[in-house]
Amino acid sequence: FMQRGLDSQTKKQLEEEEKKIISEEHWYLDVPDLKEKESCIIEERSFVPCEDLVYGRMSFKGFNPEIEKLMIQMNSKCKEEEIEVDDKMEADVSDEEMARRYETLVGTIGKKFLRKRDQRVLEDDDEDDDVDEDRNSNIIPSKKAKKMFLKPQD
Amino acid sequence: MAAERGFAAEACVGQVVLPGDLLLLPASYGEDAEGERLRLSAGAAPAGRLLCGPGLRRSGAGLLVTKCGLLRHRPAGGGAYWVDSQQKRYVPVKGDHVIGIVTAKAGDVFKLDVGGSEPASLSYLAFEGATKRNRPNVQVGDLIYGQFLVANKDMEPEMVCIDSSGKSSGMGIIGQDGFLFKVSLGLIRKLLAPKSEIIQELSQLYPFELVLGMNGRIWVKAKTVQQTLVIVNILEACEYMTAEQRRQALAKLSGN
């Protein structure tokens, strides 16, 4: 019935005619659309949610330890009981001790990253610590002299 | 319009209702036509949807009773109404955990007797860790604890022994020894109630294991045959004993 040589116009005409025929034959309801009513009632045929029945497998006095574990698991799921694990873990170390350790920690790790010049200075420091305090004032300017930039003399 | 008037649902809680009674619910559960009342009434909006339990059907503005019994109500979680009735014959309900007896092995499917009108089917793949190569070891006459996947009046009931996450969580073949017996469905519900006195008192006696199926079947296993039989007798009798009589009987036993 579909001929190859058919012009596009005649094709369109044919299609339109087909549609007309079909739409007349199509049945439809004259009734206006019913509103979908959302009901707030759910029908349930089982007793379990109504009466909050517990899980049917039970064991007592350690007869079957796996089932006892299961009992605790299932019944706590149903009742959503307590025992929310504490979010904060109890600190093993007190805050003060933490602060102290941190201070010294910074020093020791800081030394690792010092440049060679500074490391030598530090070593002198350690040696000089044993020296009397009186000489401290003498020693300090010399260190300063070392650190300061010496302008090249023309 | 029905010839009989409906009663307010709240008024009938705890009373006997008969099939055919129409229970009216407060306007807040009504449909769109009464939606305006919903908005006007302050603070009376329901927290969630009302649960219409066994023995009741939804009909128009209210609930129609289909079984005779006591009307129960639970206000928590959106509210629930149901009829507490007594019966011995079990009707399979989707999601219920039951004890079934294997009666036949038909190829890849086991036929289980659950006490309903037809035998339920259980596929061999519905066990935890079962594959085509690794089949569960189920023989005719074994006891299986499982739940219903499909259970309506038009189709054959189907059971599975795993839950939705693929774990068995206690379901599957029930082990050797033990004693299976049948009680009425009302007693099972009493025993499965949270904090059931009977179960608490029995648990003080001696160690034992108990499996309760919603189809009225109970399986008990204790260390000796005598202890098992004692528990069976108590469970069967406690349906008609008052709390006092039960405690007396248990006291006698624990004294022995």
Short mmCIF file of C-alpha atoms in Angstrom, two decimals:
data_model
loop_
_atom_site.label_atom_id
_atom_site.label_comp_id
_atom_site.label_asym_id
_atom_site.label_seq_id
_atom_site.Cartn_x
_atom_site.Cartn_y
_atom_site.Cartn_z
CA PHE A 1 0.00 0.00 0.00
CA MET A 2 2.99 2.29 0.51
CA GLN A 3 4.18 3.07 -2.99
CA ARG A 4 7.72 4.13 -3.61
CA GLY A 5 6.96 6.74 -6.17
CA LEU A 6 4.46 8.58 -4.00
CA ASP A 7 4.95 12.31 -3.72
CA SER A 8 5.47 13.80 -0.29
CA GLN A 9 2.29 15.80 -0.60
CA THR A 10 0.12 12.87 -1.36
CA LYS A 11 1.80 11.04 1.49
CA LYS A 12 0.85 13.78 3.89
CA GLN A 13 -2.69 13.76 2.69
CA LEU A 14 -2.92 10.04 3.18
CA GLU A 15 -1.55 10.32 6.73
CA GLU A 16 -4.02 13.03 7.63
CA GLU A 17 -6.87 10.98 6.34
CA GLU A 18 -5.69 8.03 8.39
CA LYS A 19 -5.51 10.12 11.52
CA LYS A 20 -9.02 11.42 11.00
CA ILE A 21 -10.40 7.97 10.62
CA ILE A 22 -8.58 6.77 13.71
CA SER A 23 -9.62 9.69 15.91
CA GLU A 24 -13.25 9.16 15.09
CA GLU A 25 -13.04 5.52 15.96
CA HIS A 26 -11.16 6.07 19.20
CA TRP A 27 -13.33 5.67 22.26
CA TYR A 28 -13.06 8.10 25.08
CA LEU A 29 -14.86 8.71 28.28
CA ASP A 30 -17.12 11.68 28.59
CA VAL A 31 -16.63 11.67 32.32
CA PRO A 32 -14.46 14.48 33.71
CA ASP A 33 -11.11 13.46 35.14
CA LEU A 34 -11.35 12.13 38.66
CA LYS A 35 -9.16 13.83 41.17
CA GLU A 36 -6.61 11.50 42.66
CA LYS A 37 -7.28 11.50 46.32
CA GLU A 38 -4.31 10.89 48.49
CA SER A 39 -5.46 8.77 51.29
CA CYS A 40 -3.69 8.88 54.60
CA ILE A 41 -4.55 5.32 55.53
CA ILE A 42 -2.22 2.39 54.85
CA GLU A 43 -3.58 -1.12 54.91
CA GLU A 44 -1.42 -3.69 56.59
CA ARG A 45 -2.20 -7.37 56.95
CA SER A 46 0.53 -8.37 59.32
CA PHE A 47 0.49 -8.08 63.09
CA VAL A 48 4.18 -7.41 63.39
CA PRO A 49 4.24 -3.62 62.91
CA CYS A 50 1.04 -3.09 64.87
CA GLU A 51 2.12 -4.73 68.06
CA ASP A 52 5.91 -4.31 67.69
CA LEU A 53 6.55 -8.02 67.91
CA VAL A 54 10.11 -9.11 68.60
CA TYR A 55 12.20 -11.50 66.55
CA GLY A 56 11.02 -15.10 66.68
CA ARG A 57 14.31 -16.88 67.33
CA MET A 58 15.40 -16.82 70.96
CA SER A 59 17.91 -18.48 73.19
CA PHE A 60 18.30 -18.25 76.98
CA LYS A 61 21.10 -18.77 79.48
CA GLY A 62 23.71 -19.21 76.82
CA PHE A 63 22.25 -22.24 75.12
CA ASN A 64 23.09 -20.88 71.67
CA PRO A 65 25.43 -17.88 71.85
CA GLU A 66 25.01 -16.89 68.22
CA ILE A 67 21.29 -16.57 68.64
CA GLU A 68 21.76 -14.52 71.79
CA LYS A 69 23.94 -12.11 69.88
CA LEU A 70 21.34 -11.99 67.15
CA MET A 71 18.60 -11.27 69.68
CA ILE A 72 20.39 -8.21 70.96
CA GLN A 73 21.06 -7.03 67.44
CA MET A 74 17.53 -7.43 66.13
CA ASN A 75 15.80 -6.05 69.16
CA SER A 76 17.98 -3.01 69.36
CA LYS A 77 17.35 -2.31 65.70
CA CYS A 78 13.63 -2.36 66.33
CA LYS A 79 13.65 -0.21 69.40
CA GLU A 80 16.54 2.02 68.29
CA GLU A 81 17.73 2.04 71.82
CA GLU A 82 20.39 4.21 73.36
CA ILE A 83 24.04 3.30 73.44
CA GLU A 84 25.09 5.82 70.91
CA VAL A 85 28.81 5.56 70.89
CA ASP A 86 30.37 8.67 72.34
CA ASP A 87 31.65 10.85 69.57
CA LYS A 88 34.47 12.23 71.62
CA MET A 89 37.00 9.67 72.59
CA GLU A 90 38.34 10.27 76.07
CA ALA A 91 41.69 11.94 75.79
CA ASP A 92 44.55 9.76 76.92
CA VAL A 93 46.85 12.72 77.35
CA SER A 94 45.80 15.88 79.16
CA ASP A 95 45.84 19.20 77.37
CA GLU A 96 48.69 20.66 79.45
CA GLU A 97 50.98 17.79 78.85
CA MET A 98 50.16 18.01 75.19
CA ALA A 99 51.17 21.68 75.10
CA ARG A 100 54.48 21.00 76.85
CA ARG A 101 55.39 18.15 74.58
CA TYR A 102 54.47 20.19 71.56
CA GLU A 103 56.80 23.01 72.53
CA THR A 104 59.82 20.76 72.82
CA LEU A 105 58.76 18.88 69.72
CA VAL A 106 58.85 22.01 67.63
CA GLY A 107 62.37 22.73 68.82
CA THR A 108 63.76 19.29 68.09
CA ILE A 109 62.24 19.02 64.66
CA GLY A 110 63.07 22.61 63.88
CA LYS A 111 66.78 21.87 64.40
CA LYS A 112 66.62 19.28 61.67
CA PHE A 113 65.77 21.87 59.06
CA LEU A 114 68.34 24.54 60.05
CA ARG A 115 71.03 25.51 57.58
CA LYS A 116 74.60 24.54 58.32
CA ARG A 117 75.57 27.98 59.63
CA ASP A 118 72.82 27.97 62.13
CA GLN A 119 73.59 24.45 63.17
CA ARG A 120 77.13 25.47 64.11
CA VAL A 121 75.74 28.32 66.14
CA LEU A 122 73.55 25.90 67.97
CA GLU A 123 76.46 23.64 68.70
CA ASP A 124 78.39 26.51 70.20
CA ASP A 125 75.36 27.24 72.23
CA ASP A 126 75.35 23.80 73.69
CA GLU A 127 79.01 23.98 74.52
CA ASP A 128 78.74 27.42 75.98
CA ASP A 129 75.94 26.42 78.22
CA ASP A 130 78.47 24.75 80.41
CA VAL A 131 80.54 27.96 80.60
CA ASP A 132 79.86 30.40 83.43
CA GLU A 133 77.14 32.88 82.98
CA ASP A 134 79.54 35.78 83.53
CA ARG A 135 81.00 35.28 80.15
CA ASN A 136 77.68 35.26 78.49
CA SER A 137 77.77 38.93 77.75
CA ASN A 138 81.15 38.56 76.08
CA ILE A 139 80.10 35.65 74.04
CA ILE A 140 76.93 37.12 72.74
CA PRO A 141 78.48 40.06 70.86
CA SER A 142 80.88 37.71 69.17
CA LYS A 143 77.98 35.64 67.95
CA LYS A 144 76.32 38.73 66.75
CA ALA A 145 79.43 39.70 64.91
CA LYS A 146 79.41 36.35 63.24
CA LYS A 147 75.85 36.66 62.18
CA MET A 148 75.99 40.14 60.84
CA PHE A 149 76.88 40.74 57.31
CA LEU A 150 80.41 42.14 56.87
CA LYS A 151 80.54 44.73 54.29
CA PRO A 152 83.40 44.14 51.93
CA GLN A 153 85.90 46.91 52.20
CA ASP A 154 86.74 48.51 49.04
CA MET B 1 -25.34 5.49 51.87
CA ALA B 2 -25.05 2.58 54.31
CA ALA B 3 -28.09 2.05 56.46
CA GLU B 4 -26.05 1.67 59.65
CA ARG B 5 -24.39 4.59 61.29
CA GLY B 6 -20.71 4.50 61.93
CA PHE B 7 -19.17 4.69 65.36
CA ALA B 8 -16.25 6.88 66.21
CA ALA B 9 -13.14 4.74 66.09
CA GLU B 10 -11.71 6.15 69.28
CA ALA B 11 -14.80 5.28 71.25
CA CYS B 12 -14.61 1.60 70.31
CA VAL B 13 -11.04 0.93 71.34
CA GLY B 14 -10.97 -2.06 73.67
CA GLN B 15 -14.49 -3.15 72.82
CA VAL B 16 -15.79 -6.00 70.76
CA VAL B 17 -16.44 -5.15 67.13
CA LEU B 18 -18.22 -7.31 64.58
CA PRO B 19 -17.72 -7.60 60.83
CA GLY B 20 -19.69 -4.95 59.04
CA ASP B 21 -19.20 -2.22 61.62
CA LEU B 22 -18.09 1.06 60.17
CA LEU B 23 -15.62 3.05 62.21
CA LEU B 24 -15.39 6.75 61.56
CA LEU B 25 -12.10 8.48 61.88
CA PRO B 26 -11.51 12.08 62.92
CA ALA B 27 -11.67 14.58 60.09
CA SER B 28 -7.90 14.97 59.99
CA TYR B 29 -7.60 11.67 58.16
CA GLY B 30 -10.22 12.62 55.60
CA GLU B 31 -9.56 13.16 51.95
CA ASP B 32 -9.17 16.29 49.89
CA ALA B 33 -12.77 17.34 50.23
CA GLU B 34 -12.18 17.90 53.92
CA GLY B 35 -8.73 19.33 53.41
CA GLU B 36 -9.90 22.71 54.55
CA ARG B 37 -10.71 21.41 57.95
CA LEU B 38 -7.16 20.15 58.15
CA ARG B 39 -5.78 23.62 57.74
CA LEU B 40 -8.22 25.23 60.10
CA SER B 41 -7.74 22.87 62.97
CA ALA B 42 -4.59 23.91 64.75
CA GLY B 43 -2.30 21.21 66.03
CA ALA B 44 -4.62 18.35 65.17
CA ALA B 45 -2.76 17.29 62.04
CA PRO B 46 -1.68 13.65 62.13
CA ALA B 47 2.03 12.99 62.53
CA GLY B 48 2.06 10.44 59.75
CA ARG B 49 -0.18 8.00 58.00
CA LEU B 50 -2.66 5.90 59.84
CA LEU B 51 -1.95 2.18 59.84
CA CYS B 52 -5.01 0.05 59.22
CA GLY B 53 -4.07 -3.36 60.54
CA PRO B 54 -5.44 -6.89 60.19
CA GLY B 55 -9.19 -7.20 60.51
CA LEU B 56 -9.86 -3.74 59.08
CA ARG B 57 -10.32 -2.41 55.58
CA ARG B 58 -10.33 1.11 54.24
CA SER B 59 -13.70 2.22 52.99
CA GLY B 60 -14.49 5.78 52.09
CA ALA B 61 -14.19 7.98 55.13
CA GLY B 62 -13.67 5.27 57.66
CA LEU B 63 -12.59 1.74 58.39
CA LEU B 64 -14.73 -1.30 57.83
CA VAL B 65 -14.36 -4.19 60.23
CA THR B 66 -13.91 -7.60 58.62
CA LYS B 67 -13.16 -9.83 61.65
CA CYS B 68 -14.77 -10.05 65.05
CA GLY B 69 -12.60 -9.27 68.02
CA LEU B 70 -11.36 -6.45 70.21
CA LEU B 71 -10.36 -3.19 68.60
CA ARG B 72 -6.87 -2.10 69.55
CA HIS B 73 -5.21 1.22 69.04
CA ARG B 74 -1.66 2.41 69.20
CA PRO B 75 -1.23 6.17 69.18
CA ALA B 76 2.53 6.19 68.52
CA GLY B 77 4.06 6.69 65.07
CA GLY B 78 1.04 8.06 63.25
CA GLY B 79 -1.45 5.81 64.97
CA ALA B 80 -2.60 2.29 64.21
CA TYR B 81 -5.89 0.47 64.59
CA TRP B 82 -6.32 -3.29 64.38
CA VAL B 83 -8.63 -6.04 65.49
CA ASP B 84 -7.27 -8.51 68.03
CA SER B 85 -8.91 -11.75 67.05
CA GLN B 86 -8.25 -15.37 67.87
CA GLN B 87 -7.72 -18.07 65.31
CA LYS B 88 -5.87 -21.32 64.82
CA ARG B 89 -5.58 -21.43 61.06
CA TYR B 90 -2.79 -19.39 59.56
CA VAL B 91 -3.11 -17.28 56.42
CA PRO B 92 0.25 -16.44 54.82
CA VAL B 93 1.13 -12.77 55.05
CA LYS B 94 4.07 -11.11 53.35
CA GLY B 95 6.98 -10.47 55.67
CA ASP B 96 5.96 -12.93 58.38
CA HIS B 97 8.58 -15.27 59.81
CA VAL B 98 7.31 -18.85 59.92
CA ILE B 99 8.52 -22.38 60.52
CA GLY B 100 7.98 -24.65 57.55
CA ILE B 101 8.40 -28.40 57.10
CA VAL B 102 9.97 -29.56 53.84
CA THR B 103 7.59 -31.95 52.13
CA ALA B 104 9.07 -32.31 48.67
CA LYS B 105 12.05 -31.44 46.55
CA ALA B 106 11.02 -30.54 43.04
CA GLY B 107 14.14 -29.81 41.04
CA ASP B 108 15.50 -26.48 42.25
CA VAL B 109 12.61 -25.67 44.51
CA PHE B 110 11.53 -27.06 47.88
CA LYS B 111 7.90 -27.34 48.85
CA LEU B 112 7.21 -26.38 52.45
CA ASP B 113 4.17 -26.97 54.53
CA VAL B 114 3.44 -23.79 56.51
CA GLY B 115 -0.07 -24.55 57.68
CA GLY B 116 -1.77 -22.48 55.01
CA SER B 117 -4.01 -23.49 52.17
CA GLU B 118 -1.17 -24.42 49.85
CA PRO B 119 2.45 -25.41 50.27
CA ALA B 120 4.93 -22.57 49.98
CA SER B 121 7.85 -22.75 47.59
CA LEU B 122 11.45 -22.06 48.56
CA SER B 123 14.21 -21.81 46.03
CA TYR B 124 17.57 -23.36 46.85
CA LEU B 125 19.27 -20.04 46.03
CA ALA B 126 17.40 -18.22 48.76
CA PHE B 127 19.90 -19.23 51.43
CA GLU B 128 22.89 -17.24 52.56
CA GLY B 129 25.96 -18.12 50.56
CA ALA B 130 24.13 -20.43 48.18
CA THR B 131 25.24 -20.68 44.56
CA LYS B 132 24.50 -23.11 41.81
CA ARG B 133 27.50 -25.19 42.79
CA ASN B 134 27.13 -24.72 46.52
CA ARG B 135 23.68 -26.04 47.34
CA PRO B 136 22.21 -26.05 50.82
CA ASN B 137 21.83 -29.45 52.43
CA VAL B 138 18.06 -29.67 52.81
CA GLN B 139 16.26 -33.00 53.12
CA VAL B 140 12.60 -33.86 53.18
CA GLY B 141 11.36 -33.50 56.73
CA ASP B 142 13.72 -30.68 57.72
CA LEU B 143 12.50 -27.60 59.56
CA ILE B 144 13.11 -24.23 58.00
CA TYR B 145 12.69 -20.78 59.54
CA GLY B 146 12.08 -18.21 56.84
CA GLN B 147 9.97 -15.27 55.80
CA PHE B 148 7.40 -14.80 53.10
CA LEU B 149 8.43 -12.95 49.99
CA VAL B 150 5.11 -13.27 48.20
CA ALA B 151 1.88 -14.06 49.97
CA ASN B 152 -1.47 -13.10 48.56
CA LYS B 153 -4.66 -14.88 47.78
CA ASP B 154 -3.98 -15.08 44.06
CA MET B 155 -0.53 -16.62 44.03
CA GLU B 156 1.32 -19.50 45.57
CA PRO B 157 3.25 -18.28 48.62
CA GLU B 158 6.99 -18.02 48.25
CA MET B 159 9.50 -18.07 51.05
CA VAL B 160 13.10 -17.00 51.40
CA CYS B 161 15.71 -17.53 54.08
CA ILE B 162 17.62 -14.31 53.59
CA ASP B 163 16.63 -10.73 54.24
CA SER B 164 16.83 -7.78 51.87
CA SER B 165 20.56 -7.27 52.46
CA GLY B 166 21.42 -10.87 51.63
CA LYS B 167 22.16 -11.98 55.19
CA SER B 168 20.44 -14.89 56.83
CA SER B 169 20.01 -13.18 60.25
CA GLY B 170 18.90 -16.33 62.01
CA MET B 171 16.82 -17.83 59.23
CA GLY B 172 17.52 -21.10 57.49
CA ILE B 173 17.52 -24.75 58.50
CA ILE B 174 16.72 -25.35 62.16
CA GLY B 175 19.14 -27.80 63.71
CA GLN B 176 18.81 -31.33 64.97
CA ASP B 177 16.81 -32.46 68.00
CA GLY B 178 14.22 -30.30 69.61
CA PHE B 179 10.45 -30.54 69.62
CA LEU B 180 7.93 -28.92 67.26
CA PHE B 181 4.34 -28.33 68.31
CA LYS B 182 1.41 -26.17 67.33
CA VAL B 183 -0.44 -23.51 69.30
CA SER B 184 -3.02 -20.89 68.44
CA LEU B 185 -1.96 -17.68 66.73
CA GLY B 186 -3.07 -15.51 69.63
CA LEU B 187 -0.61 -17.20 71.98
CA ILE B 188 2.24 -16.64 69.56
CA ARG B 189 1.48 -12.94 69.54
CA LYS B 190 1.39 -12.89 73.31
CA LEU B 191 4.76 -14.62 73.46
CA LEU B 192 6.31 -12.33 70.87
CA ALA B 193 5.10 -9.16 72.55
CA PRO B 194 7.97 -7.01 73.79
CA LYS B 195 8.71 -7.87 77.43
CA SER B 196 6.41 -10.86 77.54
CA GLU B 197 6.03 -12.16 81.08
CA ILE B 198 5.79 -15.79 80.06
CA ILE B 199 9.09 -15.66 78.23
CA GLN B 200 10.79 -13.82 81.05
CA GLU B 201 9.62 -16.31 83.63
CA LEU B 202 10.57 -19.28 81.48
CA SER B 203 14.03 -17.91 80.82
CA GLN B 204 14.78 -18.11 84.53
CA LEU B 205 14.25 -21.87 84.59
CA TYR B 206 17.05 -23.42 82.57
CA PRO B 207 18.94 -22.79 79.34
CA PHE B 208 16.96 -23.56 76.24
CA GLU B 209 16.40 -22.42 72.69
CA LEU B 210 13.11 -21.34 71.24
CA VAL B 211 11.90 -20.58 67.72
CA LEU B 212 8.45 -19.07 67.28
CA GLY B 213 6.77 -19.07 63.90
CA MET B 214 3.87 -16.74 63.16
CA ASN B 215 2.00 -19.72 61.74
CA GLY B 216 1.42 -21.11 65.21
CA ARG B 217 4.42 -23.47 65.31
CA ILE B 218 6.93 -23.46 68.12
CA TRP B 219 10.22 -25.37 68.22
CA VAL B 220 11.91 -25.92 71.56
CA LYS B 221 15.25 -27.45 72.41
CA ALA B 222 16.78 -27.92 75.85
CA LYS B 223 19.62 -30.02 77.22
CA THR B 224 17.57 -33.07 78.15
CA VAL B 225 14.38 -34.52 76.75
CA GLN B 226 12.64 -34.03 80.07
CA GLN B 227 13.40 -30.31 80.22
CA THR B 228 12.20 -29.91 76.65
CA LEU B 229 8.91 -31.59 77.45
CA VAL B 230 8.43 -29.46 80.53
CA ILE B 231 8.77 -26.28 78.49
CA VAL B 232 6.43 -27.63 75.82
CA ASN B 233 3.77 -28.41 78.42
CA ILE B 234 4.02 -25.00 80.02
CA LEU B 235 3.77 -23.20 76.70
CA GLU B 236 0.76 -25.21 75.64
CA ALA B 237 -1.01 -24.75 78.93
CA CYS B 238 -0.26 -21.10 79.55
CA GLU B 239 -2.82 -20.06 77.00
CA TYR B 240 -5.57 -20.89 79.45
CA MET B 241 -3.78 -20.30 82.73
CA THR B 242 -3.92 -17.08 84.65
CA ALA B 243 -0.68 -15.41 85.66
CA GLU B 244 -1.02 -16.71 89.20
CA GLN B 245 -1.47 -20.33 88.17
CA ARG B 246 1.50 -20.05 85.84
CA ARG B 247 3.74 -18.73 88.56
CA GLN B 248 2.67 -21.51 90.88
CA ALA B 249 3.44 -24.12 88.26
CA LEU B 250 6.86 -22.63 87.58
CA ALA B 251 7.64 -22.39 91.28
CA LYS B 252 6.89 -26.08 91.65
CA LEU B 253 9.19 -26.88 88.77
CA SER B 254 12.09 -24.80 89.92
CA GLY B 255 11.72 -26.32 93.35
CA ASN B 256 12.02 -29.87 91.95
#
